[in-house]
């Protein structure tokens, strides 16, 4: 038999939740029920469901908001919306908001089983046609450099199912307590579902040669990235320029390498790709906020500064928020990574919801 379908049920009525769980479990599904919808986001990451079933009206969050949240975490995940109200309006609103199916309570067990089986099979088939995930390596001199430069892009990679590695070469002792900054770096990596490679070079004394080159080479050998993001050479901070130089040597055989903006970029920073992050700007803000010790120390970490920066760059791209990149090398015909997935997704009806706005 095929792998059992994994189903998440979000329903504030425990009796209904129990009924659905019982019916589906009898039919071989693995079911997790949540009475409190606020657990749904972490549940999405933890259980990677084939189908999500949600009530339309719950305290705190509506089933319709939940659809957007589900798709932001895992694009394409089928969502079934349930309601007790026999109303065509409800059904239309749910479907317009991207629900895949609509069930009216009381739900017949046969309907439930057939809907779940059909959506789960479609989703699994669609996933098989998707390209293999990219492996992304984002390199920064100090904690929070990467989040400031490509926080939104990394959140989009995460949503697309790519593997993310963050490499930070120093612990930022010059602008904060090392222990705090280290903890913040790990918290941000965890939020991204990324693995953090935290080195301990002396802040403000990072070399553009060894040992920096060797450290980056070691991580490149270990994780074999397909996409690299790193500091630009057009930067006032010597650590940033040093990391740029070292990374150019250490990543010469990587297919896609590009440079991000930092808080100390100069006017010579000349991006030529503008990645739309409309759906991921909130995630970027959250990533920056996790660097608590820097929020007062760094005037560029305010919400209005971050918002106006991504807004400004959008004049060269699409949407209303963009992160800029200087492309060093990009040897793929298609834009690598997330957009491949976006194109695969477009072939299916899986582009619904906020996650549609992947980088161009
Ligand atoms: Zn820095």
Short mmCIF file of C-alpha atoms and ligand atoms in Angstrom, two decimals:
data_model
loop_
_atom_site.label_atom_id
_atom_site.label_comp_id
_atom_site.label_asym_id
_atom_site.label_seq_id
_atom_site.Cartn_x
_atom_site.Cartn_y
_atom_site.Cartn_z
CA UNK A 1 0.00 0.00 0.00
CA UNK A 2 1.09 3.53 -0.67
CA UNK A 3 2.40 5.69 2.15
CA UNK A 4 -0.55 6.72 4.36
CA UNK A 5 -2.00 10.16 3.71
CA UNK A 6 -1.02 12.73 6.34
CA UNK A 7 -3.89 15.01 7.30
CA UNK A 8 -4.02 18.03 9.62
CA UNK A 9 -7.46 18.95 10.99
CA UNK A 10 -8.01 22.42 12.46
CA UNK A 11 -11.40 22.52 14.16
CA UNK A 12 -12.37 24.26 17.39
CA UNK A 13 -15.25 21.86 18.02
CA UNK A 14 -13.59 18.82 19.64
CA UNK A 15 -16.49 16.50 18.74
CA UNK A 16 -16.24 17.29 15.05
CA UNK A 17 -12.43 17.02 15.20
CA UNK A 18 -12.72 13.61 16.86
CA UNK A 19 -15.25 12.40 14.30
CA UNK A 20 -13.05 13.40 11.34
CA UNK A 21 -9.98 11.90 12.93
CA UNK A 22 -11.78 8.61 13.60
CA UNK A 23 -13.15 8.31 10.07
CA UNK A 24 -9.82 9.08 8.43
CA UNK A 25 -7.77 6.89 10.76
CA UNK A 26 -10.04 3.94 10.02
CA UNK A 27 -9.12 4.49 6.40
CA UNK A 28 -5.40 4.40 7.04
CA UNK A 29 -4.64 8.12 7.29
CA UNK A 30 -2.26 9.66 9.82
CA UNK A 31 -4.26 12.47 11.41
CA UNK A 32 -3.25 15.36 13.68
CA UNK A 33 -6.07 17.45 15.07
CA UNK A 34 -5.75 20.99 16.43
CA UNK A 35 -8.49 22.68 18.40
CA UNK A 36 -6.40 25.84 18.61
CA UNK A 37 -5.59 27.19 15.13
CA UNK A 38 -2.52 29.05 16.41
CA UNK A 39 -0.65 25.74 16.35
CA UNK A 40 -1.35 25.26 12.65
CA UNK A 41 1.77 27.01 11.36
CA UNK A 42 4.28 24.96 13.31
CA UNK A 43 2.20 21.85 12.65
CA UNK A 44 2.59 22.47 8.91
CA UNK A 45 6.37 22.37 9.24
CA UNK A 46 6.37 19.42 11.61
CA UNK A 47 3.91 17.07 9.90
CA UNK A 48 4.17 18.08 6.22
CA UNK A 49 0.54 17.11 5.54
CA UNK A 50 -0.91 15.95 2.22
CA UNK A 51 -4.20 17.65 3.05
CA UNK A 52 -5.34 20.28 5.57
CA UNK A 53 -8.97 20.32 6.72
CA UNK A 54 -10.17 23.45 8.50
CA UNK A 55 -13.32 24.89 9.94
CA UNK A 56 -14.32 28.18 8.34
CA UNK A 57 -15.06 30.04 11.58
CA UNK A 58 -12.79 29.74 14.56
CA UNK A 59 -11.72 32.06 17.35
CA UNK A 60 -8.57 34.03 16.51
CA UNK A 61 -8.21 33.07 12.86
CA UNK A 62 -10.68 32.25 10.13
CA UNK A 63 -10.34 29.22 7.92
CA UNK A 64 -9.76 31.60 5.04
CA UNK A 65 -6.73 33.23 6.72
CA UNK A 66 -5.54 29.75 7.48
CA UNK A 67 -5.48 28.89 3.77
CA UNK A 68 -3.00 31.71 3.10
CA UNK A 69 -0.89 30.68 6.06
CA UNK A 70 -0.81 27.03 4.99
CA UNK A 71 0.26 27.93 1.48
CA UNK A 72 2.91 30.34 2.69
CA UNK A 73 4.52 27.49 4.62
CA UNK A 74 4.05 24.81 1.96
CA UNK A 75 2.86 26.03 -1.43
CA UNK A 76 0.30 23.85 -3.12
CA UNK A 77 -0.94 22.05 -0.01
CA UNK A 78 -4.63 21.21 -0.59
CA UNK A 79 -7.05 22.78 1.88
CA UNK A 80 -10.61 21.59 2.57
CA UNK A 81 -12.90 24.11 4.26
CA UNK A 82 -15.82 22.95 6.40
CA UNK A 83 -18.84 24.93 7.50
CA UNK A 84 -21.99 24.24 9.42
CA UNK A 85 -23.90 26.80 7.37
CA UNK A 86 -25.62 25.55 4.28
CA UNK A 87 -24.88 28.58 2.20
CA UNK A 88 -23.74 28.99 -1.36
CA UNK A 89 -22.12 32.28 -0.37
CA UNK A 90 -19.85 30.59 2.12
CA UNK A 91 -18.81 28.05 -0.46
CA UNK A 92 -18.05 30.71 -3.03
CA UNK A 93 -16.03 32.79 -0.61
CA UNK A 94 -14.03 29.74 0.47
CA UNK A 95 -13.31 28.64 -3.08
CA UNK A 96 -12.45 32.17 -4.15
CA UNK A 97 -9.95 32.31 -1.30
CA UNK A 98 -8.20 29.28 -2.66
CA UNK A 99 -9.84 26.37 -0.88
CA UNK A 100 -9.65 23.19 -2.96
CA UNK A 101 -12.82 21.69 -1.60
CA UNK A 102 -15.78 22.62 0.50
CA UNK A 103 -17.69 20.32 2.83
CA UNK A 104 -20.94 21.13 4.63
CA UNK A 105 -21.52 19.72 8.11
CA UNK A 106 -22.67 17.15 9.01
CA UNK A 107 -20.03 15.59 6.80
CA UNK A 108 -20.73 12.15 5.37
CA UNK A 109 -17.79 9.85 5.98
CA UNK A 110 -17.75 8.65 2.36
CA UNK A 111 -17.44 12.26 1.10
CA UNK A 112 -14.66 12.98 3.54
CA UNK A 113 -12.67 9.92 2.55
CA UNK A 114 -13.03 10.45 -1.18
CA UNK A 115 -12.15 14.16 -1.02
CA UNK A 116 -9.04 13.52 1.07
CA UNK A 117 -7.87 10.65 -1.13
CA UNK A 118 -8.36 12.64 -4.35
CA UNK A 119 -6.61 15.81 -3.12
CA UNK A 120 -3.75 13.88 -1.50
CA UNK A 121 -3.13 11.91 -4.72
CA UNK A 122 -3.21 15.06 -6.84
CA UNK A 123 -0.81 16.84 -4.51
CA UNK A 124 1.61 13.92 -4.44
CA UNK A 125 1.53 13.62 -8.22
CA UNK A 126 2.19 17.35 -8.59
CA UNK A 127 5.10 17.17 -6.17
CA UNK A 128 6.72 14.44 -8.25
CA UNK A 129 6.85 16.70 -11.28
CA UNK A 130 8.56 19.44 -9.31
CA UNK A 131 12.32 19.79 -9.67
CA UNK A 132 14.60 18.66 -6.90
CA UNK A 133 15.03 21.33 -4.24
CA UNK A 134 17.88 23.81 -4.48
CA UNK A 135 20.55 24.00 -1.81
CA UNK A 136 21.07 27.60 -0.83
CA UNK A 137 24.12 28.93 1.02
CA UNK A 138 23.89 32.51 2.33
CA UNK A 139 27.20 33.83 3.63
CA UNK A 140 27.64 36.83 5.93
CA UNK A 141 30.46 38.33 7.96
CA UNK A 142 28.36 38.96 11.07
CA UNK A 143 25.07 37.75 12.56
CA UNK A 144 22.08 39.47 10.85
CA UNK A 145 24.00 40.45 7.66
CA UNK A 146 22.29 37.73 5.66
CA UNK A 147 18.85 38.48 7.11
CA UNK A 148 19.18 42.16 6.19
CA UNK A 149 20.35 41.39 2.65
CA UNK A 150 18.28 38.38 1.59
CA UNK A 151 15.90 37.63 4.49
CA UNK A 152 12.86 37.76 2.20
CA UNK A 153 14.51 35.71 -0.53
CA UNK A 154 15.54 33.06 1.99
CA UNK A 155 12.00 32.91 3.36
CA UNK A 156 10.78 32.34 -0.21
CA UNK A 157 13.33 29.55 -0.68
CA UNK A 158 12.10 28.01 2.55
CA UNK A 159 8.50 28.15 1.36
CA UNK A 160 9.52 26.51 -1.91
CA UNK A 161 11.05 23.59 -0.03
CA UNK A 162 14.70 24.43 -0.74
CA UNK A 163 17.47 23.51 1.68
CA UNK A 164 18.95 26.56 3.35
CA UNK A 165 22.35 26.99 4.98
CA UNK A 166 23.50 30.20 6.60
CA UNK A 167 27.23 30.72 7.16
CA UNK A 168 28.29 33.48 9.54
CA UNK A 169 32.02 34.03 9.84
CA UNK A 170 32.22 36.00 13.08
CA UNK A 171 30.04 36.32 16.14
CA UNK A 172 29.87 40.10 15.96
CA UNK A 173 31.67 40.89 19.23
CA UNK A 174 32.15 44.55 18.29
CA UNK A 175 28.46 45.33 18.28
CA UNK A 176 27.01 43.29 21.09
CA UNK A 177 27.49 40.51 23.57
CA UNK A 178 28.80 37.44 21.74
CA UNK A 179 26.48 35.08 23.61
CA UNK A 180 23.40 37.16 22.72
CA UNK A 181 24.40 37.51 19.10
CA UNK A 182 25.09 33.81 18.82
CA UNK A 183 21.69 32.93 20.29
CA UNK A 184 19.99 35.42 17.97
CA UNK A 185 21.78 33.92 14.97
CA UNK A 186 20.53 30.46 15.91
CA UNK A 187 16.98 31.73 16.50
CA UNK A 188 16.90 33.34 13.05
CA UNK A 189 18.27 30.19 11.41
CA UNK A 190 15.64 28.13 13.17
CA UNK A 191 12.89 30.46 11.96
CA UNK A 192 14.14 29.92 8.41
CA UNK A 193 14.45 26.18 8.86
CA UNK A 194 18.10 26.76 7.97
CA UNK A 195 21.25 25.14 9.27
CA UNK A 196 23.66 27.68 10.75
CA UNK A 197 27.40 27.32 10.21
CA UNK A 198 28.76 29.74 12.78
CA UNK A 199 32.49 30.47 12.68
CA UNK A 200 34.50 32.49 15.15
CA UNK A 201 36.80 34.81 13.20
CA UNK A 202 37.70 38.09 14.93
CA UNK A 203 35.10 40.77 14.24
CA UNK A 204 36.55 43.63 12.07
CA UNK A 205 39.67 41.56 11.33
CA UNK A 206 38.31 39.05 8.81
CA UNK A 207 40.78 38.22 6.05
CA UNK A 208 39.95 38.06 2.36
CA UNK A 209 42.38 35.12 2.10
CA UNK A 210 42.88 32.29 4.54
CA UNK A 211 41.55 31.16 6.91
CA UNK A 212 38.31 32.64 5.52
CA UNK A 213 38.64 30.98 2.10
CA UNK A 214 39.33 27.61 3.70
CA UNK A 215 36.35 27.88 6.04
CA UNK A 216 33.97 28.71 3.20
CA UNK A 217 35.47 25.96 1.01
CA UNK A 218 34.86 23.45 3.78
CA UNK A 219 31.16 24.34 4.02
CA UNK A 220 30.83 24.38 0.21
CA UNK A 221 32.31 20.87 0.05
CA UNK A 222 30.02 19.66 2.77
CA UNK A 223 26.66 21.08 1.61
CA UNK A 224 27.32 21.41 -2.18
CA UNK A 225 25.17 24.51 -2.69
CA UNK A 226 23.57 25.28 -6.04
CA UNK A 227 22.89 28.91 -5.11
CA UNK A 228 25.13 31.26 -3.10
CA UNK A 229 24.30 34.71 -1.69
CA UNK A 230 27.14 36.79 -0.25
CA UNK A 231 28.22 40.36 0.53
CA UNK A 232 29.02 42.75 -2.28
CA UNK A 233 32.49 44.23 -2.91
CA UNK A 234 30.78 47.64 -2.91
CA UNK A 235 30.69 48.00 0.83
CA UNK A 236 32.30 50.30 3.39
CA UNK A 237 32.86 47.54 5.93
CA UNK A 238 36.17 45.79 5.40
CA UNK A 239 34.86 42.50 6.85
CA UNK A 240 32.10 42.50 4.23
CA UNK A 241 34.58 43.09 1.40
CA UNK A 242 36.88 40.41 2.81
CA UNK A 243 34.05 37.87 2.93
CA UNK A 244 33.12 38.81 -0.64
CA UNK A 245 36.71 38.22 -1.82
CA UNK A 246 37.08 34.94 0.05
CA UNK A 247 33.70 33.71 -1.21
CA UNK A 248 34.59 34.51 -4.82
CA UNK A 249 37.57 32.16 -4.50
CA UNK A 250 35.69 29.47 -2.60
CA UNK A 251 32.55 29.35 -4.74
CA UNK A 252 34.04 29.55 -8.24
CA UNK A 253 32.36 26.32 -9.32
CA UNK A 254 28.88 27.17 -8.02
CA UNK A 255 26.21 27.66 -10.66
CA UNK A 256 24.54 30.73 -9.21
CA UNK A 257 26.33 33.36 -7.12
CA UNK A 258 24.98 36.81 -6.30
CA UNK A 259 25.68 39.67 -3.91
CA UNK A 260 23.24 41.31 -1.54
CA UNK A 261 22.91 44.75 -0.07
CA UNK A 262 24.12 45.42 3.47
CA UNK A 263 23.68 48.31 5.87
CA UNK A 264 27.09 49.61 4.75
CA UNK A 265 26.71 49.21 0.97
CA UNK A 266 28.09 52.12 -1.04
CA UNK A 267 26.44 53.91 -3.97
CA UNK A 268 28.55 51.66 -6.20
CA UNK A 269 26.31 48.74 -5.23
CA UNK A 270 24.66 48.16 -8.60
CA UNK A 271 22.07 45.41 -8.50
CA UNK A 272 20.80 43.88 -11.72
CA UNK A 273 18.16 41.54 -10.35
CA UNK A 274 15.23 42.56 -8.19
CA UNK A 275 13.49 39.71 -6.45
CA UNK A 276 9.88 40.31 -5.45
CA UNK A 277 9.36 39.51 -1.77
CA UNK A 278 5.85 40.91 -1.21
CA UNK A 279 4.70 37.67 0.40
CA UNK A 280 7.87 37.36 2.48
CA UNK A 281 8.45 40.85 3.81
CA UNK A 282 6.73 39.99 7.10
CA UNK A 283 9.08 37.02 7.46
CA UNK A 284 12.03 39.32 6.80
CA UNK A 285 10.87 41.68 9.55
CA UNK A 286 10.52 38.78 11.93
CA UNK A 287 14.03 37.57 11.08
CA UNK A 288 15.44 41.03 11.83
CA UNK A 289 13.45 41.28 15.06
CA UNK A 290 15.02 38.06 16.25
CA UNK A 291 18.34 39.96 16.39
CA UNK A 292 17.09 41.73 19.50
CA UNK A 293 20.45 43.14 20.61
CA UNK A 294 20.78 45.02 17.31
CA UNK A 295 17.34 46.64 17.23
CA UNK A 296 18.40 49.69 19.19
CA UNK A 297 22.06 49.57 18.15
CA UNK A 298 21.39 49.61 14.43
CA UNK A 299 19.37 52.46 12.96
CA UNK A 300 18.79 50.47 9.77
CA UNK A 301 16.83 47.79 11.60
CA UNK A 302 13.68 49.85 12.04
CA UNK A 303 10.54 48.68 10.28
CA UNK A 304 10.16 51.89 8.29
CA UNK A 305 13.73 51.79 7.05
CA UNK A 306 13.41 48.14 6.01
CA UNK A 307 10.00 48.75 4.41
CA UNK A 308 11.12 51.81 2.46
CA UNK A 309 14.25 50.03 1.23
CA UNK A 310 12.38 47.07 -0.26
CA UNK A 311 9.72 49.46 -1.54
CA UNK A 312 12.32 51.60 -3.28
CA UNK A 313 13.96 48.66 -5.07
CA UNK A 314 10.56 47.49 -6.31
CA UNK A 315 10.62 50.34 -8.82
CA UNK A 316 13.05 48.17 -10.81
CA UNK A 317 11.18 44.92 -10.25
CA UNK A 318 7.64 43.72 -9.78
CA UNK A 319 5.24 43.92 -6.87
CA UNK A 320 5.75 46.42 -4.09
CA UNK A 321 8.77 44.99 -2.26
CA UNK A 322 12.04 43.78 -3.78
CA UNK A 323 15.44 42.68 -2.55
CA UNK A 324 18.24 43.67 -4.93
CA UNK A 325 21.07 41.40 -6.11
CA UNK A 326 24.26 41.90 -8.08
CA UNK A 327 24.53 38.77 -10.18
CA UNK A 328 28.08 37.44 -10.29
CA UNK A 329 27.21 34.26 -12.14
CA UNK A 330 24.01 32.53 -13.09
CA UNK A 331 24.57 29.75 -15.55
CA UNK A 332 21.01 28.49 -15.67
CA UNK A 333 18.55 29.41 -18.36
CA UNK A 334 15.79 29.82 -15.80
CA UNK A 335 16.29 31.88 -12.71
CA UNK A 336 17.51 29.25 -10.29
CA UNK A 337 15.82 27.89 -7.26
CA UNK A 338 12.49 29.21 -6.25
CA UNK A 339 11.34 30.32 -9.71
CA UNK A 340 11.85 26.78 -11.10
CA UNK A 341 9.43 25.62 -8.50
CA UNK A 342 7.13 28.52 -9.27
CA UNK A 343 7.09 27.51 -12.92
CA UNK A 344 6.37 23.92 -12.08
CA UNK A 345 3.62 25.03 -9.78
CA UNK A 346 2.00 27.13 -12.49
CA UNK A 347 1.33 23.99 -14.50
CA UNK A 348 -0.97 22.85 -11.77
CA UNK A 349 -3.67 24.70 -9.99
CA UNK A 350 -1.26 25.02 -7.14
CA UNK A 351 -0.46 28.69 -7.42
CA UNK A 352 -3.30 29.83 -5.24
CA UNK A 353 -2.71 31.85 -2.14
CA UNK A 354 0.01 34.20 -1.07
CA UNK A 355 2.84 31.86 -1.88
CA UNK A 356 2.21 32.57 -5.54
CA UNK A 357 4.40 35.63 -5.29
CA UNK A 358 7.69 33.87 -5.54
CA UNK A 359 10.80 35.64 -6.74
CA UNK A 360 10.92 36.38 -10.45
ZN1 LIG B 1 28.21 42.84 8.91
#
